[in-house]
Amino acid sequence: MTGTVPAATVTSREEVCPEETPPGPCAVVILGASGDLTARKLVPALFEVHRRGALPRRFCVLGCGRTEMNDETFRQKVRPRQVTDPGAWERFSDLLYYVPLSYDDPTSYVAMAQRLLQLDALHGTSGNRLFYLAVPPTLYKTAARMLGESSLGKEGPGGSEPWTRLVVEKPFGRDLDSAVDLNRSIHRHFRERQIFRIDHYLAKETVQNILVFRFANAIFEPLWNRRYVDHVRITAAETLGVEHRAGYYEQAGVLRDMFQNHMMQLLALTAMEPPCRFEADPVRDEKVKVYRALRPFPVEALRDHLVLGQYGEGRVGGKPAAAYREEPGVDRNSLTPTFASMKIQLDNWRWQGVPFHLTSGKRLREKRTEIVIHFREVPYSMFRTTLGDSILPNRLTLGIYPEERIFLTFQTKSPGPRLCLREVTMDFHYIEGEDARVMDAYEKVLLDCMLGDPMLFWRQDGVEQCWKFLTPILEECEACRDRADMLKTYPAGSWGPREAVQWGPGALEKPRDGKES
Ligand code: BG6
């Protein structure tokens, strides 16, 4: 069963969706501009926004990095491989500049400041600056300090123009102490309102839709609690392996890489109370309340609540895939987990007793990110005598990727003379009926930073609350004597360690193609 909306009831897009207003004048300053992130994500996103006419009319980009380059070589370096509209690229690349930067050398920042003054004069960017830290996390503190000490972090009185903002990518520390220390260092030179901590999951359309779905519809909220919900599964399964990121991943592992940030955001959006206003701080206040409600993990009984795994050799998408320990740059005896499944409880009125199962792993069978609300069973089945106990409870699936869809499963009678039940779904496909293209997460993130809207960014208290929850787990996992024994190997291309599947919390839903692995 597919739910289609009668044309007459669809409100036109203009009525509900105001036009995009381009941000005011500004320069985007990318520190780490010779790196991978700049060429792969930041420049393509800015180019696309420029092509759409959504960038400020007075705008430029200043790339900075250790590599010696001039404006022209920088433009060549970051030119996307496939440009469908070369004219548009020429117009955009005229706005790109470069200055070499040695991160801990004050004279470098003087040169950067001078270049920015010239660009302000040339492009009318009014001294408004967005500093994007696309550098390794070990350089965050140095870069923030040097920007601050060279007065580049200064903003107008009370946050007025000219504004300066600092964009920080995850990881925000590697445990509670380092996160507090990082925040403290950055705060010496930047106020919290100037700091934009990115989580690209928050910029995904389907993730933003969670709050709209929950709070712009009256029918789901009465069911969204312990009375009707049995358990919730939040899954971010990936088919990709560690790729070329072993240097980072070996230190991070799946708990730091996916749980401390993306999984916690998905949890908060699913579990939070309605904020009083749809504004950055009320929304972020409600998220923090969810993190405060996280029941401290019973580290003494870790195995009852957490399964960790690491991928072994296998096949993904029909192709052979190497074991994690065979990947370039990975220690042959590595104990870094690439899979985790944990059972979380929230101590509050709405969710008391409802387990949240959070699962994420690399080199799994499918790329699938979703939140599934499993409702309770019917309290009494009058069909038991004819059908036995086989009535499946309702499920509401919020598909984030690749299926950008929401669907509700429920039971109906199969047509025919006999009483047979069948499970059907009522479906909503996110982009169906829309001509709008789904905006790339980095486009949204960059635009929101330029607009100064922190709604989709982590606030310091949220980061620290999540570390407070995860740090004891990490410490226990990394220090325990049976660490190697805790780490279960799973074949690449499977649904994760057998322990997780049998144990329950990790059990992923049956694949949509119906085939078991
Ligand atoms: C990143 C992690 O933050 O998110 C990666 O560092 C992971 O390891 C990626 O692959 C997943 O993002 P997405 O958008 O593909 O689900």
Coordinates of C-alpha atoms and ligand atoms in Angstrom, one line a residue:
M1 CA 0.0 0.0 0.0
T2 CA 1.5 3.3 -1.0
G3 CA 0.0 6.5 0.4
T4 CA -0.4 9.1 -2.3
V5 CA -1.6 12.6 -1.5
P6 CA -4.5 13.8 -3.6
A7 CA -3.3 16.7 -5.7
A8 CA -5.9 19.1 -4.4
T9 CA -4.6 18.8 -0.8
V10 CA -1.0 19.6 -1.6
T11 CA -0.1 23.1 -0.5
S12 CA 2.1 24.8 -3.1
R13 CA 5.8 24.9 -2.3
E14 CA 5.8 28.8 -2.2
E15 CA 3.1 28.9 0.5
V16 CA 5.1 26.8 3.0
C17 CA 8.7 27.4 2.0
P18 CA 10.1 31.0 1.9
E19 CA 12.7 31.9 -0.6
E20 CA 16.3 31.3 0.3
T21 CA 17.9 34.6 1.3
P22 CA 21.6 34.9 0.5
P23 CA 23.8 35.7 3.5
G24 CA 25.5 39.1 3.8
P25 CA 29.0 39.9 2.5
C26 CA 31.8 37.7 3.8
A27 CA 35.1 36.0 3.1
V28 CA 35.5 32.3 3.8
V29 CA 39.0 31.5 5.0
I30 CA 39.9 27.9 4.8
L31 CA 42.8 26.8 7.0
G32 CA 44.1 23.5 5.5
A33 CA 43.1 24.5 2.0
S34 CA 45.6 22.2 0.3
G35 CA 44.0 19.1 2.0
D36 CA 41.5 16.6 1.0
L37 CA 38.4 18.0 2.6
T38 CA 38.8 21.3 0.8
A39 CA 38.9 19.8 -2.7
R40 CA 36.4 17.0 -2.0
K41 CA 33.7 18.8 0.0
L42 CA 34.2 22.5 0.7
V43 CA 35.0 23.8 -2.8
P44 CA 32.4 21.7 -4.6
A45 CA 29.8 22.8 -2.1
L46 CA 30.6 26.5 -2.4
F47 CA 30.7 26.2 -6.2
E48 CA 27.2 24.6 -6.2
V49 CA 25.8 27.3 -3.9
H50 CA 27.4 30.0 -6.1
R51 CA 26.0 28.4 -9.2
R52 CA 22.5 28.6 -7.6
G53 CA 23.0 32.3 -6.9
A54 CA 22.7 31.6 -3.1
L55 CA 26.2 32.9 -2.1
P56 CA 26.6 36.5 -0.9
R57 CA 27.0 38.9 -3.8
R58 CA 30.1 40.2 -2.1
F59 CA 32.1 37.1 -1.4
C60 CA 35.5 35.5 -1.8
V61 CA 37.4 32.5 -0.5
L62 CA 41.0 32.6 0.9
G63 CA 42.7 29.3 1.1
C64 CA 45.6 28.9 3.5
G65 CA 47.9 25.9 4.0
R66 CA 51.4 24.7 4.4
T67 CA 51.8 23.9 0.7
E68 CA 53.4 26.7 -1.4
M69 CA 50.9 27.7 -4.0
N70 CA 49.6 30.9 -5.7
D71 CA 46.0 31.8 -6.5
E72 CA 46.2 30.1 -9.9
T73 CA 47.7 26.8 -8.8
F74 CA 45.1 26.7 -5.9
R75 CA 42.3 27.2 -8.4
Q76 CA 43.7 24.4 -10.6
K77 CA 44.2 22.1 -7.6
V78 CA 40.6 22.4 -6.3
R79 CA 38.9 22.3 -9.7
P80 CA 36.4 19.5 -9.6
R81 CA 37.2 16.6 -12.0
Q82 CA 33.9 16.9 -13.8
V83 CA 32.6 20.4 -14.3
T84 CA 29.3 20.4 -16.3
D85 CA 29.3 24.2 -16.7
P86 CA 32.8 25.5 -17.3
G87 CA 31.6 29.1 -17.6
A88 CA 30.2 28.9 -14.1
W89 CA 33.4 27.4 -12.7
E90 CA 35.4 30.3 -14.3
R91 CA 33.2 32.8 -12.6
F92 CA 33.4 31.0 -9.3
S93 CA 37.2 30.4 -9.5
D94 CA 37.8 34.1 -9.9
L95 CA 36.7 34.4 -6.3
L96 CA 39.4 31.9 -5.0
Y97 CA 42.7 33.1 -3.5
Y98 CA 45.5 31.4 -1.7
V99 CA 48.2 32.4 0.8
P100 CA 50.7 30.0 2.3
L101 CA 50.4 29.5 6.1
S102 CA 52.7 28.0 8.7
Y103 CA 50.2 27.3 11.5
D104 CA 52.4 28.3 14.4
D105 CA 54.2 31.2 12.9
P106 CA 52.7 34.6 13.8
T107 CA 54.2 36.3 10.7
S108 CA 52.1 33.9 8.6
Y109 CA 49.0 35.3 10.2
V110 CA 50.1 38.9 9.6
A111 CA 50.4 38.0 5.9
M112 CA 47.0 36.4 6.0
A113 CA 45.5 39.5 7.7
Q114 CA 47.0 41.7 5.0
R115 CA 45.7 39.6 2.2
L116 CA 42.2 39.7 3.8
L117 CA 42.3 43.5 4.0
Q118 CA 43.1 43.6 0.2
L119 CA 40.3 41.1 -0.5
D120 CA 37.9 43.1 1.6
A121 CA 38.7 46.2 -0.5
L122 CA 38.5 44.2 -3.8
H123 CA 35.3 42.3 -3.1
G124 CA 33.5 44.5 -0.5
T125 CA 33.4 41.7 2.1
S126 CA 33.2 44.2 4.9
G127 CA 35.6 42.4 7.2
N128 CA 33.1 39.6 7.9
R129 CA 35.1 36.3 8.1
L130 CA 34.3 32.7 8.4
F131 CA 37.4 30.7 9.4
Y132 CA 37.1 27.1 8.6
L133 CA 39.5 24.7 10.3
A134 CA 40.0 22.0 7.7
V135 CA 43.2 21.1 9.5
P136 CA 44.0 17.9 11.5
P137 CA 42.4 18.1 15.0
T138 CA 45.9 18.3 16.6
L139 CA 46.1 21.8 15.1
Y140 CA 42.8 23.1 16.3
K141 CA 44.2 24.7 19.4
T142 CA 47.2 26.2 17.7
A143 CA 45.1 27.7 14.9
A144 CA 42.5 29.1 17.2
R145 CA 45.2 30.6 19.4
M146 CA 47.1 32.1 16.5
L147 CA 44.0 33.6 15.0
G148 CA 43.1 35.0 18.4
E149 CA 46.5 36.4 19.1
S150 CA 46.7 38.1 15.7
S151 CA 43.3 39.7 16.4
L152 CA 41.8 37.9 13.5
G153 CA 39.1 36.5 15.8
K154 CA 37.8 39.9 16.9
E155 CA 34.2 40.7 16.2
G156 CA 32.2 43.9 16.3
P157 CA 30.8 45.1 19.7
G158 CA 28.2 42.6 21.1
G159 CA 28.6 40.3 18.1
S160 CA 27.7 43.0 15.6
E161 CA 29.5 43.4 12.2
P162 CA 32.2 42.9 11.3
W163 CA 31.6 39.3 12.4
T164 CA 34.1 36.5 12.7
R165 CA 33.2 32.8 13.1
L166 CA 35.2 29.7 13.6
V167 CA 34.1 26.4 12.0
V168 CA 35.4 23.2 13.7
E169 CA 35.1 19.7 12.3
K170 CA 34.8 16.7 14.5
P171 CA 36.4 15.1 16.5
F172 CA 35.9 17.6 19.3
G173 CA 38.4 16.0 21.6
R174 CA 38.9 12.2 22.2
D175 CA 37.4 12.0 25.7
L176 CA 35.8 14.3 28.3
D177 CA 39.1 15.9 29.5
S178 CA 40.4 16.7 26.1
A179 CA 37.1 18.0 24.9
V180 CA 36.9 20.4 28.0
D181 CA 40.5 21.4 27.3
L182 CA 39.8 22.1 23.6
N183 CA 36.7 24.1 24.4
R184 CA 38.6 26.1 27.0
S185 CA 41.4 26.9 24.6
I186 CA 39.1 28.0 21.8
H187 CA 37.0 30.1 24.3
R188 CA 40.1 32.1 25.2
H189 CA 39.8 33.7 21.8
F190 CA 36.3 33.0 20.5
R191 CA 32.9 33.3 22.2
E192 CA 30.6 30.3 22.1
R193 CA 28.3 32.2 19.6
Q194 CA 31.3 32.4 17.2
I195 CA 32.0 28.7 17.2
F196 CA 30.3 26.4 14.8
R197 CA 31.0 22.7 15.5
I198 CA 30.0 20.7 12.5
D199 CA 28.1 17.4 12.4
H200 CA 27.3 16.8 8.8
Y201 CA 24.4 14.4 9.8
L202 CA 22.5 17.4 11.1
A203 CA 22.5 19.0 7.7
K204 CA 21.0 16.0 6.0
E205 CA 17.5 16.8 4.8
T206 CA 16.1 13.6 6.2
V207 CA 17.6 14.3 9.6
Q208 CA 16.2 17.8 9.7
N209 CA 12.9 16.3 8.8
I210 CA 12.8 14.3 12.0
L211 CA 11.7 17.3 14.1
V212 CA 9.2 18.4 11.5
F213 CA 7.7 14.9 11.3
R214 CA 7.5 14.7 15.0
F215 CA 6.3 18.2 15.9
A216 CA 4.4 19.4 12.9
N217 CA 2.0 16.5 13.1
A218 CA -0.3 15.9 16.0
I219 CA -0.9 12.2 15.4
F220 CA 2.5 10.7 16.2
E221 CA 3.4 12.5 19.4
P222 CA 0.8 10.8 21.7
L223 CA 2.3 7.5 20.7
W224 CA 5.9 8.6 21.0
N225 CA 6.6 7.3 24.5
R226 CA 7.0 4.3 26.8
R227 CA 3.3 3.5 26.7
Y228 CA 3.3 2.6 23.0
V229 CA 7.0 2.2 22.1
D230 CA 8.7 -1.1 22.8
H231 CA 12.1 -0.2 21.7
V232 CA 14.0 2.0 19.2
R233 CA 16.7 1.0 16.8
I234 CA 19.1 3.6 15.4
T235 CA 21.4 2.2 12.7
A236 CA 24.1 3.6 10.6
A237 CA 25.5 0.7 8.6
E238 CA 28.2 1.4 6.0
T239 CA 29.6 -0.7 3.2
L240 CA 32.8 1.3 3.0
G241 CA 35.9 0.3 5.0
V242 CA 38.4 2.5 6.6
E243 CA 39.6 3.7 3.1
H244 CA 42.7 5.9 3.3
R245 CA 42.0 7.1 6.8
A246 CA 43.8 4.6 8.9
G247 CA 45.9 7.2 10.6
Y248 CA 42.9 8.8 12.1
Y249 CA 40.6 5.8 12.4
E250 CA 43.1 3.7 14.3
Q251 CA 43.0 6.3 17.1
A252 CA 39.3 6.9 16.9
G253 CA 37.5 3.6 16.2
V254 CA 33.8 3.5 15.7
L255 CA 32.8 4.8 19.1
R256 CA 34.6 8.1 18.6
D257 CA 34.0 8.3 14.9
M258 CA 30.3 7.6 14.8
F259 CA 28.7 7.4 18.3
Q260 CA 30.1 10.5 20.0
N261 CA 28.6 12.6 17.2
H262 CA 26.2 11.3 14.6
M263 CA 24.5 8.5 16.6
M264 CA 24.1 10.8 19.6
Q265 CA 22.4 13.5 17.4
L266 CA 20.0 10.9 15.9
L267 CA 19.2 9.7 19.4
A268 CA 18.5 13.2 20.6
L269 CA 16.3 14.1 17.7
T270 CA 14.3 10.9 18.2
A271 CA 14.0 11.2 22.0
M272 CA 13.8 14.9 22.8
E273 CA 10.8 16.9 24.0
P274 CA 9.3 19.6 21.8
P275 CA 11.3 22.8 22.2
C276 CA 9.3 25.9 23.0
R277 CA 10.5 27.6 19.8
F278 CA 12.2 26.3 16.7
E279 CA 15.3 28.3 17.4
A280 CA 18.9 27.2 17.9
D281 CA 19.1 27.4 21.7
P282 CA 15.7 26.0 22.6
V283 CA 16.3 23.1 20.3
R284 CA 19.8 22.5 21.6
D285 CA 18.6 22.8 25.2
E286 CA 16.2 19.9 24.6
K287 CA 19.0 17.8 23.1
V288 CA 21.2 18.4 26.1
K289 CA 18.4 17.2 28.3
V290 CA 18.3 13.9 26.5
Y291 CA 22.1 13.6 27.0
R292 CA 21.7 14.4 30.7
A293 CA 19.1 11.6 30.9
L294 CA 21.4 9.0 29.5
R295 CA 21.7 6.3 32.2
P296 CA 25.4 5.8 33.0
F297 CA 26.6 2.7 31.3
P298 CA 27.0 -0.3 33.5
V299 CA 30.7 -0.7 32.7
E300 CA 31.0 -3.7 35.1
A301 CA 28.6 -5.6 32.9
L302 CA 29.8 -4.2 29.6
R303 CA 29.1 -7.3 27.5
D304 CA 25.4 -7.2 28.4
H305 CA 25.1 -3.8 26.8
L306 CA 27.8 -3.5 24.2
V307 CA 29.1 -5.6 21.3
L308 CA 32.3 -4.5 19.6
G309 CA 33.5 -5.9 16.3
Q310 CA 36.2 -5.6 13.7
Y311 CA 35.8 -6.6 10.1
G312 CA 37.6 -9.5 8.7
E313 CA 38.0 -10.6 5.1
G314 CA 34.9 -11.0 3.1
R315 CA 32.9 -9.8 0.1
V316 CA 31.1 -6.5 -0.2
G317 CA 28.8 -5.9 -3.2
G318 CA 30.1 -9.1 -4.8
K319 CA 33.8 -7.9 -4.6
P320 CA 36.5 -9.3 -2.3
A321 CA 37.2 -7.0 0.6
A322 CA 40.3 -7.1 2.8
A323 CA 40.2 -7.5 6.6
Y324 CA 40.6 -4.3 8.6
R325 CA 44.0 -5.4 9.8
E326 CA 45.1 -5.8 6.2
E327 CA 44.1 -2.2 5.2
P328 CA 46.9 0.2 4.4
G329 CA 48.3 1.9 7.5
V330 CA 46.4 -0.4 10.0
D331 CA 48.4 -2.2 12.7
R332 CA 48.4 -5.9 11.9
N333 CA 47.3 -6.6 15.6
S334 CA 44.9 -3.6 15.8
L335 CA 42.2 -3.8 18.4
T336 CA 40.3 -0.9 17.0
P337 CA 36.6 -1.6 16.7
T338 CA 34.9 -0.9 13.4
F339 CA 31.5 -2.0 14.7
A340 CA 29.6 -1.3 17.8
S341 CA 26.1 -2.0 19.0
M342 CA 24.9 -0.7 22.3
K343 CA 21.8 -0.7 24.4
I344 CA 21.1 2.7 26.0
Q345 CA 18.4 3.7 28.5
L346 CA 17.1 7.2 29.1
D347 CA 16.1 8.0 32.7
N348 CA 13.1 10.3 32.2
W349 CA 9.3 10.0 32.2
R350 CA 8.9 9.6 28.5
W351 CA 11.3 6.8 27.9
Q352 CA 11.7 4.9 31.2
G353 CA 12.3 1.3 30.4
V354 CA 12.4 1.7 26.6
P355 CA 15.8 0.5 25.2
F356 CA 17.5 2.4 22.4
H357 CA 19.7 0.1 20.4
L358 CA 22.4 2.0 18.6
T359 CA 24.4 0.2 15.9
S360 CA 27.0 1.3 13.5
G361 CA 29.7 -0.4 11.6
K362 CA 31.9 -0.4 8.6
R363 CA 32.0 -3.0 5.8
L364 CA 28.5 -4.2 6.5
R365 CA 26.2 -5.7 4.0
E366 CA 24.3 -2.5 3.0
K367 CA 24.7 1.2 3.4
R368 CA 21.7 2.0 5.5
T369 CA 21.0 4.8 8.0
E370 CA 17.6 4.6 9.7
I371 CA 15.7 5.0 12.9
V372 CA 13.0 2.4 13.5
I373 CA 10.4 2.9 16.2
H374 CA 9.1 -0.6 17.2
F375 CA 5.7 -0.2 18.8
R376 CA 4.3 -2.6 21.4
E377 CA 2.4 -5.7 20.6
V378 CA -1.4 -5.7 20.6
P379 CA -2.3 -6.2 24.3
Y380 CA -4.5 -9.1 23.5
S381 CA -4.9 -11.0 20.2
M382 CA -8.4 -12.2 19.4
F383 CA -6.8 -13.8 16.3
R384 CA -4.6 -16.1 18.4
T385 CA -6.8 -19.2 17.9
T386 CA -6.7 -18.9 14.1
L387 CA -3.3 -17.3 13.6
G388 CA -1.2 -18.2 16.6
D389 CA 1.1 -15.6 18.2
S390 CA 2.5 -14.4 15.0
I391 CA 1.1 -10.9 14.7
L392 CA 4.1 -8.5 14.2
P393 CA 4.0 -5.2 16.0
N394 CA 3.8 -2.0 14.1
R395 CA 7.0 -0.3 13.1
L396 CA 7.7 3.2 12.0
T397 CA 10.9 3.6 10.0
L398 CA 12.5 7.0 9.4
G399 CA 14.9 6.2 6.5
I400 CA 17.8 8.6 6.4
Y401 CA 19.9 7.0 3.7
P402 CA 19.8 5.7 1.0
E403 CA 16.1 5.3 1.3
E404 CA 15.0 8.8 2.1
R405 CA 11.6 7.6 3.1
I406 CA 9.3 7.2 6.1
F407 CA 7.1 4.2 6.3
L408 CA 4.7 2.6 8.7
T409 CA 4.1 -1.1 8.7
F410 CA 0.8 -2.5 9.9
Q411 CA -1.3 -5.6 9.5
T412 CA -4.2 -6.1 7.2
K413 CA -6.3 -9.0 6.0
S414 CA -5.2 -10.6 2.8
P415 CA -7.9 -10.6 0.2
G416 CA -9.6 -14.0 -0.1
P417 CA -11.9 -16.3 1.7
R418 CA -9.4 -17.3 4.5
L419 CA -8.3 -15.2 7.4
C420 CA -4.7 -14.5 6.7
L421 CA -2.8 -11.4 7.8
R422 CA -0.2 -9.6 5.8
E423 CA 2.1 -6.8 6.7
V424 CA 1.8 -3.8 4.5
T425 CA 3.5 -0.4 4.5
M426 CA 2.3 3.1 4.1
D427 CA 5.1 5.0 2.5
F428 CA 6.3 8.5 2.0
H429 CA 9.3 9.2 -0.2
Y430 CA 11.1 12.3 0.8
I431 CA 11.7 13.8 -2.6
E432 CA 8.7 12.4 -4.4
G433 CA 6.6 15.2 -5.9
E434 CA 9.3 17.8 -5.4
D435 CA 11.5 19.3 -8.1
A436 CA 14.0 20.5 -5.5
R437 CA 17.3 18.6 -5.4
V438 CA 18.4 17.4 -2.0
M439 CA 21.0 19.8 -0.8
D440 CA 24.4 18.4 0.0
A441 CA 25.2 18.5 3.7
Y442 CA 28.2 20.8 3.3
E443 CA 26.2 23.3 1.2
K444 CA 23.8 23.6 4.1
V445 CA 26.5 23.8 6.7
L446 CA 28.4 26.5 4.9
L447 CA 25.4 28.6 4.2
D448 CA 24.2 28.4 7.8
C449 CA 27.6 29.4 9.1
M450 CA 27.5 32.4 6.8
L451 CA 24.0 33.2 8.0
G452 CA 25.1 32.8 11.6
D453 CA 22.4 30.2 12.3
P454 CA 23.8 27.7 14.9
M455 CA 20.7 25.4 14.9
L456 CA 22.5 22.5 13.1
F457 CA 25.7 22.7 15.1
W458 CA 26.9 21.2 18.4
R459 CA 27.0 23.4 21.4
Q460 CA 29.7 22.9 24.0
D461 CA 27.5 21.5 26.7
G462 CA 26.1 18.9 24.3
V463 CA 29.6 17.8 23.3
E464 CA 30.7 17.5 26.9
Q465 CA 27.6 15.6 28.1
C466 CA 28.1 13.0 25.3
W467 CA 31.7 12.6 26.3
K468 CA 30.7 12.3 29.9
F469 CA 28.6 9.3 28.9
L470 CA 31.1 7.7 26.5
T471 CA 34.4 8.3 28.2
P472 CA 33.9 5.6 30.9
I473 CA 32.9 3.1 28.2
L474 CA 35.9 3.9 26.2
E475 CA 38.2 3.7 29.2
E476 CA 36.7 0.4 30.2
C477 CA 37.0 -1.0 26.6
E478 CA 40.5 0.2 26.1
A479 CA 41.9 -0.7 29.4
C480 CA 40.2 -4.0 30.2
R481 CA 42.3 -7.2 30.2
D482 CA 40.1 -9.1 27.9
R483 CA 40.0 -6.4 25.3
A484 CA 41.0 -8.7 22.5
D485 CA 38.4 -11.2 23.5
M486 CA 35.7 -8.5 23.5
L487 CA 36.4 -7.6 19.9
K488 CA 34.5 -10.0 17.7
T489 CA 35.5 -10.5 14.1
Y490 CA 32.8 -10.3 11.5
P491 CA 33.2 -11.0 7.8
A492 CA 33.2 -7.9 5.6
G493 CA 29.8 -7.8 3.8
S494 CA 27.9 -9.4 6.7
W495 CA 25.5 -7.8 9.2
G496 CA 28.2 -7.6 11.9
P497 CA 29.3 -10.0 14.6
R498 CA 27.1 -13.0 15.3
E499 CA 27.1 -12.0 19.0
A500 CA 25.4 -8.7 18.1
V501 CA 22.8 -10.3 15.9
Q502 CA 21.9 -13.1 18.3
W503 CA 22.1 -10.8 21.3
G504 CA 19.4 -8.6 20.0
P505 CA 20.5 -5.1 20.3
G506 CA 22.6 -5.3 17.2
A507 CA 20.2 -7.3 15.2
L508 CA 19.5 -5.3 12.1
E509 CA 16.2 -5.5 10.4
K510 CA 15.9 -8.0 7.6
P511 CA 17.5 -6.6 4.5
R512 CA 14.9 -5.0 2.2
D513 CA 15.7 -7.4 -0.6
G514 CA 14.5 -10.2 1.7
K515 CA 17.8 -12.2 1.4
E516 CA 19.6 -13.1 4.6
S517 CA 23.4 -12.8 4.6
Ligands
BG6_1 C1 32.0 10.5 9.1 C2 32.9 9.4 9.6 O1 31.8 11.5 10.1 O2 30.7 9.9 8.7 C3 33.1 8.3 8.6 O3 34.1 10.0 10.0 C4 31.8 7.8 8.1 O4 33.9 7.3 9.1 C5 30.8 9.0 7.7 O5 32.0 7.0 7.0 C6 29.5 8.5 7.4 O6 28.7 9.5 6.8 P1 27.5 9.2 5.8 O7 27.0 10.6 5.5 O8 28.1 8.6 4.6 O9 26.6 8.3 6.6

